[in-house]
Amino acid sequence: MDAAVKIYADPQTRLLRADVYTDLAAYGVPPGSRAADAGSALGAQHLWLSGSEIQLLTEHHDGDHHYFLLTEREPFGRPGNDEILALHVIINTAANTFTTHGDWNSTLAFAQRRLIAEGCPGERTTLGSEYSHIHHADATSQEINRRVRDSGDRYRVRGTFTHHDHLHTETWTVTEDTHARPGDNPVHVFLETFHITEATYQIRDLPFPHLDAADAWLSNRLDDPHPPLIPAPARPNTPPAVAPTPPSRRHR
C-alpha cells in the first residue's frame, strides 16, 4: 500500500482505520479519495481486505454508486454474530471523498434486501459467477429467498444468530411481519442452512404467534443460550485489527 496512506488503530474500537485509500480503484474508489467520516473509513476496510480476511460475494457498479456483498472468511467477534455485510459506497468526485452505508446480516436474502433498499437492482444482488456452483437446495428455498429479498420493510428484524459446525452453517433471523393480517402468525423465523459438501442453501419460513413462542422453539433447538430477541446493536464495519499489509489481489 502507498506510504501516504495513514493507518492506525481506533482508540475506542481497536480496529484499523485509514484516512486515505490509494488502491481501491478496482472497487470504484478513485485513488487518493478520503473517507468522509470514520464510519466510511471502517466500511472501506472490508474492500481493502477483500481476498484475505474478507470474501467478496458479488458487486454492482452504477456511476458513483457501488454495491457489494461481503462475508468473513473466518468468523470474527462473538459467537452468533452476523457475517454477511451489505455495503454501499458513494463517491463524491468534487470533494474527492466517499461514504459507505451498510449493515451486517445473518442470511444472504436479508443482505440482498439491504442492497436493494440502497438502490441496487435486485437481479444484481445474486452471487457472482465465481460461486455459480452454489445453489438453492429446492424450489421452496428459492421462493423464500426471493420473497425476503424483495420484501422492502415488511419483515422487521428482532434477532439473529449464526451457528457453525464441521459440515454446515445454520443461521436464523427472527422477524415481525408488518403486513400480517388479523389471524395470521405475525412472527417468522427464517432458518437457513448452508451445507458445505453439497454447496446448497436451504431456507425455511417458520411462523409463530408471538416472540415468546419463537424464543422457546429456538431455545430447544440451540445447545447454547442465544441472545434475546431484540435488534442487535450495530457493530463497526470492519473486522478485528490485522497487520497493515496489503492483501493479495482479490478474486473476481
PDB file of C-alpha atoms in Angstrom:
ATOM      1  CA  MET A   1       0.000   0.000   0.000  1.00  0.00           C
ATOM      2  CA  ASP A   2       1.175   3.522  -0.764  1.00  0.00           C
ATOM      3  CA  ALA A   3       3.181   5.061   2.083  1.00  0.00           C
ATOM      4  CA  ALA A   4       0.943   8.131   2.024  1.00  0.00           C
ATOM      5  CA  VAL A   5      -1.918   6.124   3.463  1.00  0.00           C
ATOM      6  CA  LYS A   6      -2.285   6.706   7.191  1.00  0.00           C
ATOM      7  CA  ILE A   7      -3.396   3.565   9.007  1.00  0.00           C
ATOM      8  CA  TYR A   8      -3.863   3.478  12.756  1.00  0.00           C
ATOM      9  CA  ALA A   9      -5.851   1.742  15.449  1.00  0.00           C
ATOM     10  CA  ASP A  10      -9.020   3.446  16.588  1.00  0.00           C
ATOM     11  CA  PRO A  11      -8.576   4.055  20.352  1.00  0.00           C
ATOM     12  CA  GLN A  12     -12.166   3.043  21.128  1.00  0.00           C
ATOM     13  CA  THR A  13     -12.748   0.048  18.842  1.00  0.00           C
ATOM     14  CA  ARG A  14      -9.094  -1.028  18.477  1.00  0.00           C
ATOM     15  CA  LEU A  15      -9.837  -1.604  14.819  1.00  0.00           C
ATOM     16  CA  LEU A  16      -7.897  -0.391  11.821  1.00  0.00           C
ATOM     17  CA  ARG A  17      -8.845   2.890  10.217  1.00  0.00           C
ATOM     18  CA  ALA A  18      -7.454   4.665   7.195  1.00  0.00           C
ATOM     19  CA  ASP A  19      -7.953   8.278   6.194  1.00  0.00           C
ATOM     20  CA  VAL A  20      -6.943   7.943   2.541  1.00  0.00           C
ATOM     21  CA  TYR A  21      -7.130   4.994   0.180  1.00  0.00           C
ATOM     22  CA  THR A  22      -4.986   4.634  -2.939  1.00  0.00           C
ATOM     23  CA  ASP A  23      -5.534   1.020  -4.006  1.00  0.00           C
ATOM     24  CA  LEU A  24      -9.321   0.630  -4.206  1.00  0.00           C
ATOM     25  CA  ALA A  25      -9.718   1.710  -7.842  1.00  0.00           C
ATOM     26  CA  ALA A  26     -10.948  -1.789  -8.772  1.00  0.00           C
ATOM     27  CA  TYR A  27     -13.896  -1.146  -6.457  1.00  0.00           C
ATOM     28  CA  GLY A  28     -14.740   2.240  -7.967  1.00  0.00           C
ATOM     29  CA  VAL A  29     -12.951   4.339  -5.332  1.00  0.00           C
ATOM     30  CA  PRO A  30     -10.679   6.894  -7.075  1.00  0.00           C
ATOM     31  CA  PRO A  31      -7.019   6.815  -5.953  1.00  0.00           C
ATOM     32  CA  GLY A  32      -6.358   9.174  -3.056  1.00  0.00           C
ATOM     33  CA  SER A  33     -10.010   9.512  -2.050  1.00  0.00           C
ATOM     34  CA  ARG A  34     -10.738  10.317   1.567  1.00  0.00           C
ATOM     35  CA  ALA A  35     -13.352   8.661   3.694  1.00  0.00           C
ATOM     36  CA  ALA A  36     -15.970  11.299   4.523  1.00  0.00           C
ATOM     37  CA  ASP A  37     -16.241  10.071   8.120  1.00  0.00           C
ATOM     38  CA  ALA A  38     -14.913   7.432  10.493  1.00  0.00           C
ATOM     39  CA  GLY A  39     -17.741   5.012   9.711  1.00  0.00           C
ATOM     40  CA  SER A  40     -16.973   5.195   5.987  1.00  0.00           C
ATOM     41  CA  ALA A  41     -13.295   4.520   6.684  1.00  0.00           C
ATOM     42  CA  LEU A  42     -14.232   1.432   8.657  1.00  0.00           C
ATOM     43  CA  GLY A  43     -16.548   0.252   5.883  1.00  0.00           C
ATOM     44  CA  ALA A  44     -13.844   0.627   3.250  1.00  0.00           C
ATOM     45  CA  GLN A  45     -11.526  -1.608   5.267  1.00  0.00           C
ATOM     46  CA  HIS A  46     -13.586  -4.562   4.080  1.00  0.00           C
ATOM     47  CA  LEU A  47     -12.804  -3.773   0.472  1.00  0.00           C
ATOM     48  CA  TRP A  48      -9.129  -3.300   1.279  1.00  0.00           C
ATOM     49  CA  LEU A  49      -9.084  -6.726   2.967  1.00  0.00           C
ATOM     50  CA  SER A  50     -11.044  -8.483   0.225  1.00  0.00           C
ATOM     51  CA  GLY A  51      -9.186 -11.598  -0.873  1.00  0.00           C
ATOM     52  CA  SER A  52      -7.639 -12.254   2.535  1.00  0.00           C
ATOM     53  CA  GLU A  53      -9.802 -11.906   5.657  1.00  0.00           C
ATOM     54  CA  ILE A  54     -12.871 -10.830   3.671  1.00  0.00           C
ATOM     55  CA  GLN A  55     -14.540 -12.617   0.758  1.00  0.00           C
ATOM     56  CA  LEU A  56     -16.330 -10.672  -1.972  1.00  0.00           C
ATOM     57  CA  LEU A  57     -19.579 -12.415  -2.931  1.00  0.00           C
ATOM     58  CA  THR A  58     -20.855 -10.028  -5.595  1.00  0.00           C
ATOM     59  CA  GLU A  59     -20.615  -6.422  -6.759  1.00  0.00           C
ATOM     60  CA  HIS A  60     -22.504  -3.945  -8.914  1.00  0.00           C
ATOM     61  CA  HIS A  61     -21.393  -0.518 -10.161  1.00  0.00           C
ATOM     62  CA  ASP A  62     -23.631   2.322 -11.347  1.00  0.00           C
ATOM     63  CA  GLY A  63     -21.837   5.618 -11.860  1.00  0.00           C
ATOM     64  CA  ASP A  64     -20.721   6.925  -8.466  1.00  0.00           C
ATOM     65  CA  HIS A  65     -22.676   4.217  -6.625  1.00  0.00           C
ATOM     66  CA  HIS A  66     -21.005   0.879  -5.898  1.00  0.00           C
ATOM     67  CA  TYR A  67     -22.677  -2.081  -4.200  1.00  0.00           C
ATOM     68  CA  PHE A  68     -21.014  -5.084  -2.559  1.00  0.00           C
ATOM     69  CA  LEU A  69     -21.913  -8.212  -0.630  1.00  0.00           C
ATOM     70  CA  LEU A  70     -19.023  -9.456   1.502  1.00  0.00           C
ATOM     71  CA  THR A  71     -18.523 -12.131   4.109  1.00  0.00           C
ATOM     72  CA  GLU A  72     -15.832 -13.044   6.600  1.00  0.00           C
ATOM     73  CA  ARG A  73     -13.644 -15.988   5.618  1.00  0.00           C
ATOM     74  CA  GLU A  74     -13.297 -16.877   9.296  1.00  0.00           C
ATOM     75  CA  PRO A  75     -15.823 -15.821  11.966  1.00  0.00           C
ATOM     76  CA  PHE A  76     -14.792 -12.704  13.897  1.00  0.00           C
ATOM     77  CA  GLY A  77     -16.267 -11.310  17.075  1.00  0.00           C
ATOM     78  CA  ARG A  78     -18.614 -13.116  19.404  1.00  0.00           C
ATOM     79  CA  PRO A  79     -20.169 -16.490  18.500  1.00  0.00           C
ATOM     80  CA  GLY A  80     -23.505 -15.924  16.825  1.00  0.00           C
ATOM     81  CA  ASN A  81     -22.562 -12.607  15.178  1.00  0.00           C
ATOM     82  CA  ASP A  82     -23.858 -11.848  11.696  1.00  0.00           C
ATOM     83  CA  GLU A  83     -21.267 -12.485   8.988  1.00  0.00           C
ATOM     84  CA  ILE A  84     -22.636 -11.061   5.703  1.00  0.00           C
ATOM     85  CA  LEU A  85     -22.146  -7.354   5.029  1.00  0.00           C
ATOM     86  CA  ALA A  86     -24.219  -5.343   2.557  1.00  0.00           C
ATOM     87  CA  LEU A  87     -22.078  -2.329   1.628  1.00  0.00           C
ATOM     88  CA  HIS A  88     -22.975   0.703  -0.487  1.00  0.00           C
ATOM     89  CA  VAL A  89     -20.116   3.043  -1.440  1.00  0.00           C
ATOM     90  CA  ILE A  90     -20.980   6.529  -2.752  1.00  0.00           C
ATOM     91  CA  ILE A  91     -18.299   8.619  -4.452  1.00  0.00           C
ATOM     92  CA  ASN A  92     -18.254  12.420  -4.196  1.00  0.00           C
ATOM     93  CA  THR A  93     -15.941  13.304  -7.078  1.00  0.00           C
ATOM     94  CA  ALA A  94     -15.964  17.049  -6.421  1.00  0.00           C
ATOM     95  CA  ALA A  95     -14.845  16.630  -2.811  1.00  0.00           C
ATOM     96  CA  ASN A  96     -12.629  13.611  -3.558  1.00  0.00           C
ATOM     97  CA  THR A  97     -14.361  11.702  -0.747  1.00  0.00           C
ATOM     98  CA  PHE A  98     -16.538   8.630  -0.364  1.00  0.00           C
ATOM     99  CA  THR A  99     -19.139   7.469   2.124  1.00  0.00           C
ATOM    100  CA  THR A 100     -20.321   3.971   2.938  1.00  0.00           C
ATOM    101  CA  HIS A 101     -23.727   2.741   4.068  1.00  0.00           C
ATOM    102  CA  GLY A 102     -24.499  -0.813   5.089  1.00  0.00           C
ATOM    103  CA  ASP A 103     -25.191  -3.346   7.783  1.00  0.00           C
ATOM    104  CA  TRP A 104     -24.499  -6.906   8.865  1.00  0.00           C
ATOM    105  CA  ASN A 105     -26.959  -9.708   8.157  1.00  0.00           C
ATOM    106  CA  SER A 106     -27.149 -13.355   9.131  1.00  0.00           C
ATOM    107  CA  THR A 107     -28.608 -14.562   5.827  1.00  0.00           C
ATOM    108  CA  LEU A 108     -27.927 -13.742   2.195  1.00  0.00           C
ATOM    109  CA  ALA A 109     -31.552 -12.815   1.476  1.00  0.00           C
ATOM    110  CA  PHE A 110     -31.624 -10.066   4.108  1.00  0.00           C
ATOM    111  CA  ALA A 111     -28.266  -8.722   2.907  1.00  0.00           C
ATOM    112  CA  GLN A 112     -29.663  -8.605  -0.640  1.00  0.00           C
ATOM    113  CA  ARG A 113     -32.724  -6.781   0.695  1.00  0.00           C
ATOM    114  CA  ARG A 114     -30.494  -4.103   2.230  1.00  0.00           C
ATOM    115  CA  LEU A 115     -28.641  -3.519  -1.053  1.00  0.00           C
ATOM    116  CA  ILE A 116     -31.970  -3.170  -2.876  1.00  0.00           C
ATOM    117  CA  ALA A 117     -33.060  -0.618  -0.271  1.00  0.00           C
ATOM    118  CA  GLU A 118     -29.864   1.285  -1.076  1.00  0.00           C
ATOM    119  CA  GLY A 119     -30.784   1.374  -4.780  1.00  0.00           C
ATOM    120  CA  CYS A 120     -29.135  -1.739  -6.207  1.00  0.00           C
ATOM    121  CA  PRO A 121     -31.245  -3.663  -8.769  1.00  0.00           C
ATOM    122  CA  GLY A 122     -32.437  -6.947  -7.287  1.00  0.00           C
ATOM    123  CA  GLU A 123     -31.076  -9.056 -10.133  1.00  0.00           C
ATOM    124  CA  ARG A 124     -27.577  -7.659  -9.462  1.00  0.00           C
ATOM    125  CA  THR A 125     -27.504  -8.906  -5.861  1.00  0.00           C
ATOM    126  CA  THR A 126     -27.101 -12.585  -6.792  1.00  0.00           C
ATOM    127  CA  LEU A 127     -23.828 -14.373  -6.098  1.00  0.00           C
ATOM    128  CA  GLY A 128     -21.069 -13.735  -8.640  1.00  0.00           C
ATOM    129  CA  SER A 129     -20.058 -16.219 -11.340  1.00  0.00           C
ATOM    130  CA  GLU A 130     -17.270 -17.472  -9.103  1.00  0.00           C
ATOM    131  CA  TYR A 131     -19.993 -19.048  -6.945  1.00  0.00           C
ATOM    132  CA  SER A 132     -22.154 -20.491  -9.716  1.00  0.00           C
ATOM    133  CA  HIS A 133     -21.807 -23.934  -8.124  1.00  0.00           C
ATOM    134  CA  ILE A 134     -23.730 -22.741  -5.050  1.00  0.00           C
ATOM    135  CA  HIS A 135     -27.486 -23.049  -5.429  1.00  0.00           C
ATOM    136  CA  HIS A 136     -30.737 -23.322  -3.504  1.00  0.00           C
ATOM    137  CA  ALA A 137     -31.493 -26.778  -2.172  1.00  0.00           C
ATOM    138  CA  ASP A 138     -35.060 -26.748  -3.546  1.00  0.00           C
ATOM    139  CA  ALA A 139     -37.810 -24.629  -5.057  1.00  0.00           C
ATOM    140  CA  THR A 140     -39.141 -23.686  -1.615  1.00  0.00           C
ATOM    141  CA  SER A 141     -35.776 -22.216  -0.645  1.00  0.00           C
ATOM    142  CA  GLN A 142     -35.594 -20.258  -3.882  1.00  0.00           C
ATOM    143  CA  GLU A 143     -39.090 -18.817  -3.406  1.00  0.00           C
ATOM    144  CA  ILE A 144     -38.437 -17.772   0.211  1.00  0.00           C
ATOM    145  CA  ASN A 145     -35.129 -16.162  -0.739  1.00  0.00           C
ATOM    146  CA  ARG A 146     -36.864 -14.149  -3.470  1.00  0.00           C
ATOM    147  CA  ARG A 147     -39.698 -13.125  -1.140  1.00  0.00           C
ATOM    148  CA  VAL A 148     -37.351 -11.882   1.578  1.00  0.00           C
ATOM    149  CA  ARG A 149     -35.018 -10.200  -0.910  1.00  0.00           C
ATOM    150  CA  ASP A 150     -37.910  -8.213  -2.404  1.00  0.00           C
ATOM    151  CA  SER A 151     -39.790  -7.618   0.870  1.00  0.00           C
ATOM    152  CA  GLY A 152     -38.792  -3.979   1.431  1.00  0.00           C
ATOM    153  CA  ASP A 153     -39.582  -3.062   5.044  1.00  0.00           C
ATOM    154  CA  ARG A 154     -42.131  -5.837   5.514  1.00  0.00           C
ATOM    155  CA  TYR A 155     -40.079  -8.013   7.883  1.00  0.00           C
ATOM    156  CA  ARG A 156     -38.779  -6.152  10.959  1.00  0.00           C
ATOM    157  CA  VAL A 157     -35.719  -7.995  12.275  1.00  0.00           C
ATOM    158  CA  ARG A 158     -35.897  -8.750  16.008  1.00  0.00           C
ATOM    159  CA  GLY A 159     -32.946 -11.112  16.458  1.00  0.00           C
ATOM    160  CA  THR A 160     -30.338 -13.132  14.593  1.00  0.00           C
ATOM    161  CA  PHE A 161     -27.877 -15.933  15.251  1.00  0.00           C
ATOM    162  CA  THR A 162     -25.194 -17.780  13.257  1.00  0.00           C
ATOM    163  CA  HIS A 163     -24.008 -21.256  14.236  1.00  0.00           C
ATOM    164  CA  HIS A 164     -21.110 -23.196  12.694  1.00  0.00           C
ATOM    165  CA  ASP A 165     -20.208 -26.830  12.837  1.00  0.00           C
ATOM    166  CA  HIS A 166     -17.962 -29.002  10.695  1.00  0.00           C
ATOM    167  CA  LEU A 167     -20.265 -29.623   7.741  1.00  0.00           C
ATOM    168  CA  HIS A 168     -22.780 -26.805   7.698  1.00  0.00           C
ATOM    169  CA  THR A 169     -23.591 -23.288   8.837  1.00  0.00           C
ATOM    170  CA  GLU A 170     -27.029 -22.573  10.260  1.00  0.00           C
ATOM    171  CA  THR A 171     -28.451 -19.091  10.689  1.00  0.00           C
ATOM    172  CA  TRP A 172     -31.768 -17.796  11.845  1.00  0.00           C
ATOM    173  CA  THR A 173     -33.413 -14.401  11.540  1.00  0.00           C
ATOM    174  CA  VAL A 174     -36.421 -13.685  13.753  1.00  0.00           C
ATOM    175  CA  THR A 175     -38.787 -11.106  12.272  1.00  0.00           C
ATOM    176  CA  GLU A 176     -42.164  -9.469  12.782  1.00  0.00           C
ATOM    177  CA  ASP A 177     -44.341  -9.287   9.679  1.00  0.00           C
ATOM    178  CA  THR A 178     -45.616  -5.718   9.460  1.00  0.00           C
ATOM    179  CA  HIS A 179     -48.089  -6.813   6.758  1.00  0.00           C
ATOM    180  CA  ALA A 180     -49.653  -9.602   8.824  1.00  0.00           C
ATOM    181  CA  ARG A 181     -53.442  -9.706   8.712  1.00  0.00           C
ATOM    182  CA  PRO A 182     -55.654 -10.472  11.725  1.00  0.00           C
ATOM    183  CA  GLY A 183     -55.431 -14.189  12.456  1.00  0.00           C
ATOM    184  CA  ASP A 184     -52.053 -14.596  10.765  1.00  0.00           C
ATOM    185  CA  ASN A 185     -48.950 -15.567  12.698  1.00  0.00           C
ATOM    186  CA  PRO A 186     -47.018 -12.273  12.777  1.00  0.00           C
ATOM    187  CA  VAL A 187     -43.631 -13.696  13.843  1.00  0.00           C
ATOM    188  CA  HIS A 188     -41.477 -15.526  11.293  1.00  0.00           C
ATOM    189  CA  VAL A 189     -38.197 -17.350  11.859  1.00  0.00           C
ATOM    190  CA  PHE A 190     -36.214 -17.641   8.634  1.00  0.00           C
ATOM    191  CA  LEU A 191     -33.960 -20.646   9.149  1.00  0.00           C
ATOM    192  CA  GLU A 192     -31.152 -21.041   6.612  1.00  0.00           C
ATOM    193  CA  THR A 193     -28.680 -23.928   6.407  1.00  0.00           C
ATOM    194  CA  PHE A 194     -25.664 -23.942   4.123  1.00  0.00           C
ATOM    195  CA  HIS A 195     -24.382 -27.474   3.502  1.00  0.00           C
ATOM    196  CA  ILE A 196     -20.688 -27.188   2.669  1.00  0.00           C
ATOM    197  CA  THR A 197     -20.233 -30.548   0.950  1.00  0.00           C
ATOM    198  CA  GLU A 198     -23.309 -30.038  -1.258  1.00  0.00           C
ATOM    199  CA  ALA A 199     -22.872 -26.270  -1.724  1.00  0.00           C
ATOM    200  CA  THR A 200     -26.601 -25.726  -1.199  1.00  0.00           C
ATOM    201  CA  TYR A 201     -28.700 -23.274   0.769  1.00  0.00           C
ATOM    202  CA  GLN A 202     -31.912 -24.486   2.351  1.00  0.00           C
ATOM    203  CA  ILE A 203     -34.278 -21.817   3.691  1.00  0.00           C
ATOM    204  CA  ARG A 204     -37.444 -22.347   5.676  1.00  0.00           C
ATOM    205  CA  ASP A 205     -40.044 -19.846   6.918  1.00  0.00           C
ATOM    206  CA  LEU A 206     -41.357 -20.923  10.333  1.00  0.00           C
ATOM    207  CA  PRO A 207     -44.367 -18.887  11.567  1.00  0.00           C
ATOM    208  CA  PHE A 208     -45.170 -18.310  15.252  1.00  0.00           C
ATOM    209  CA  PRO A 209     -47.992 -16.493  17.045  1.00  0.00           C
ATOM    210  CA  HIS A 210     -45.639 -14.322  19.132  1.00  0.00           C
ATOM    211  CA  LEU A 211     -41.975 -13.764  20.003  1.00  0.00           C
ATOM    212  CA  ASP A 212     -42.124 -15.901  23.151  1.00  0.00           C
ATOM    213  CA  ALA A 213     -43.143 -18.935  21.081  1.00  0.00           C
ATOM    214  CA  ALA A 214     -40.291 -18.349  18.643  1.00  0.00           C
ATOM    215  CA  ASP A 215     -37.881 -17.898  21.542  1.00  0.00           C
ATOM    216  CA  ALA A 216     -38.990 -21.171  23.135  1.00  0.00           C
ATOM    217  CA  TRP A 217     -38.524 -23.045  19.851  1.00  0.00           C
ATOM    218  CA  LEU A 218     -35.036 -21.630  19.377  1.00  0.00           C
ATOM    219  CA  SER A 219     -34.081 -22.433  22.973  1.00  0.00           C
ATOM    220  CA  ASN A 220     -34.935 -26.079  22.355  1.00  0.00           C
ATOM    221  CA  ARG A 221     -33.007 -26.109  19.063  1.00  0.00           C
ATOM    222  CA  LEU A 222     -29.761 -24.472  20.211  1.00  0.00           C
ATOM    223  CA  ASP A 223     -27.366 -26.091  22.647  1.00  0.00           C
ATOM    224  CA  ASP A 224     -26.093 -22.745  23.911  1.00  0.00           C
ATOM    225  CA  PRO A 225     -28.164 -19.783  25.137  1.00  0.00           C
ATOM    226  CA  HIS A 226     -28.956 -17.338  22.370  1.00  0.00           C
ATOM    227  CA  PRO A 227     -29.331 -13.546  22.536  1.00  0.00           C
ATOM    228  CA  PRO A 228     -32.692 -12.008  23.441  1.00  0.00           C
ATOM    229  CA  LEU A 229     -34.997 -11.344  20.515  1.00  0.00           C
ATOM    230  CA  ILE A 230     -34.317  -7.642  20.138  1.00  0.00           C
ATOM    231  CA  PRO A 231     -32.334  -5.851  17.413  1.00  0.00           C
ATOM    232  CA  ALA A 232     -28.621  -6.355  17.937  1.00  0.00           C
ATOM    233  CA  PRO A 233     -26.508  -3.186  18.249  1.00  0.00           C
ATOM    234  CA  ALA A 234     -24.698  -2.215  15.067  1.00  0.00           C
ATOM    235  CA  ARG A 235     -21.086  -3.307  15.043  1.00  0.00           C
ATOM    236  CA  PRO A 236     -18.280  -1.443  13.247  1.00  0.00           C
ATOM    237  CA  ASN A 237     -17.958  -2.134   9.542  1.00  0.00           C
ATOM    238  CA  THR A 238     -14.562  -3.797   9.875  1.00  0.00           C
ATOM    239  CA  PRO A 239     -13.136  -6.987  11.388  1.00  0.00           C
ATOM    240  CA  PRO A 240     -10.625  -7.055  14.275  1.00  0.00           C
ATOM    241  CA  ALA A 241      -7.323  -5.351  13.593  1.00  0.00           C
ATOM    242  CA  VAL A 242      -4.835  -7.064  11.332  1.00  0.00           C
ATOM    243  CA  ALA A 243      -1.298  -6.173  10.329  1.00  0.00           C
ATOM    244  CA  PRO A 244      -1.389  -3.196   7.914  1.00  0.00           C
ATOM    245  CA  THR A 245      -0.023  -5.055   4.901  1.00  0.00           C
ATOM    246  CA  PRO A 246      -1.829  -5.138   1.555  1.00  0.00           C
ATOM    247  CA  PRO A 247      -3.722  -8.347   0.776  1.00  0.00           C
ATOM    248  CA  SER A 248      -3.134 -10.367  -2.350  1.00  0.00           C
ATOM    249  CA  ARG A 249      -5.093  -9.319  -5.418  1.00  0.00           C
ATOM    250  CA  ARG A 250      -8.732 -10.191  -4.915  1.00  0.00           C
ATOM    251  CA  HIS A 251     -10.511 -12.857  -6.927  1.00  0.00           C
ATOM    252  CA  ARG A 252     -13.134 -11.544  -9.301  1.00  0.00           C
TER     253      ARG A 252
END
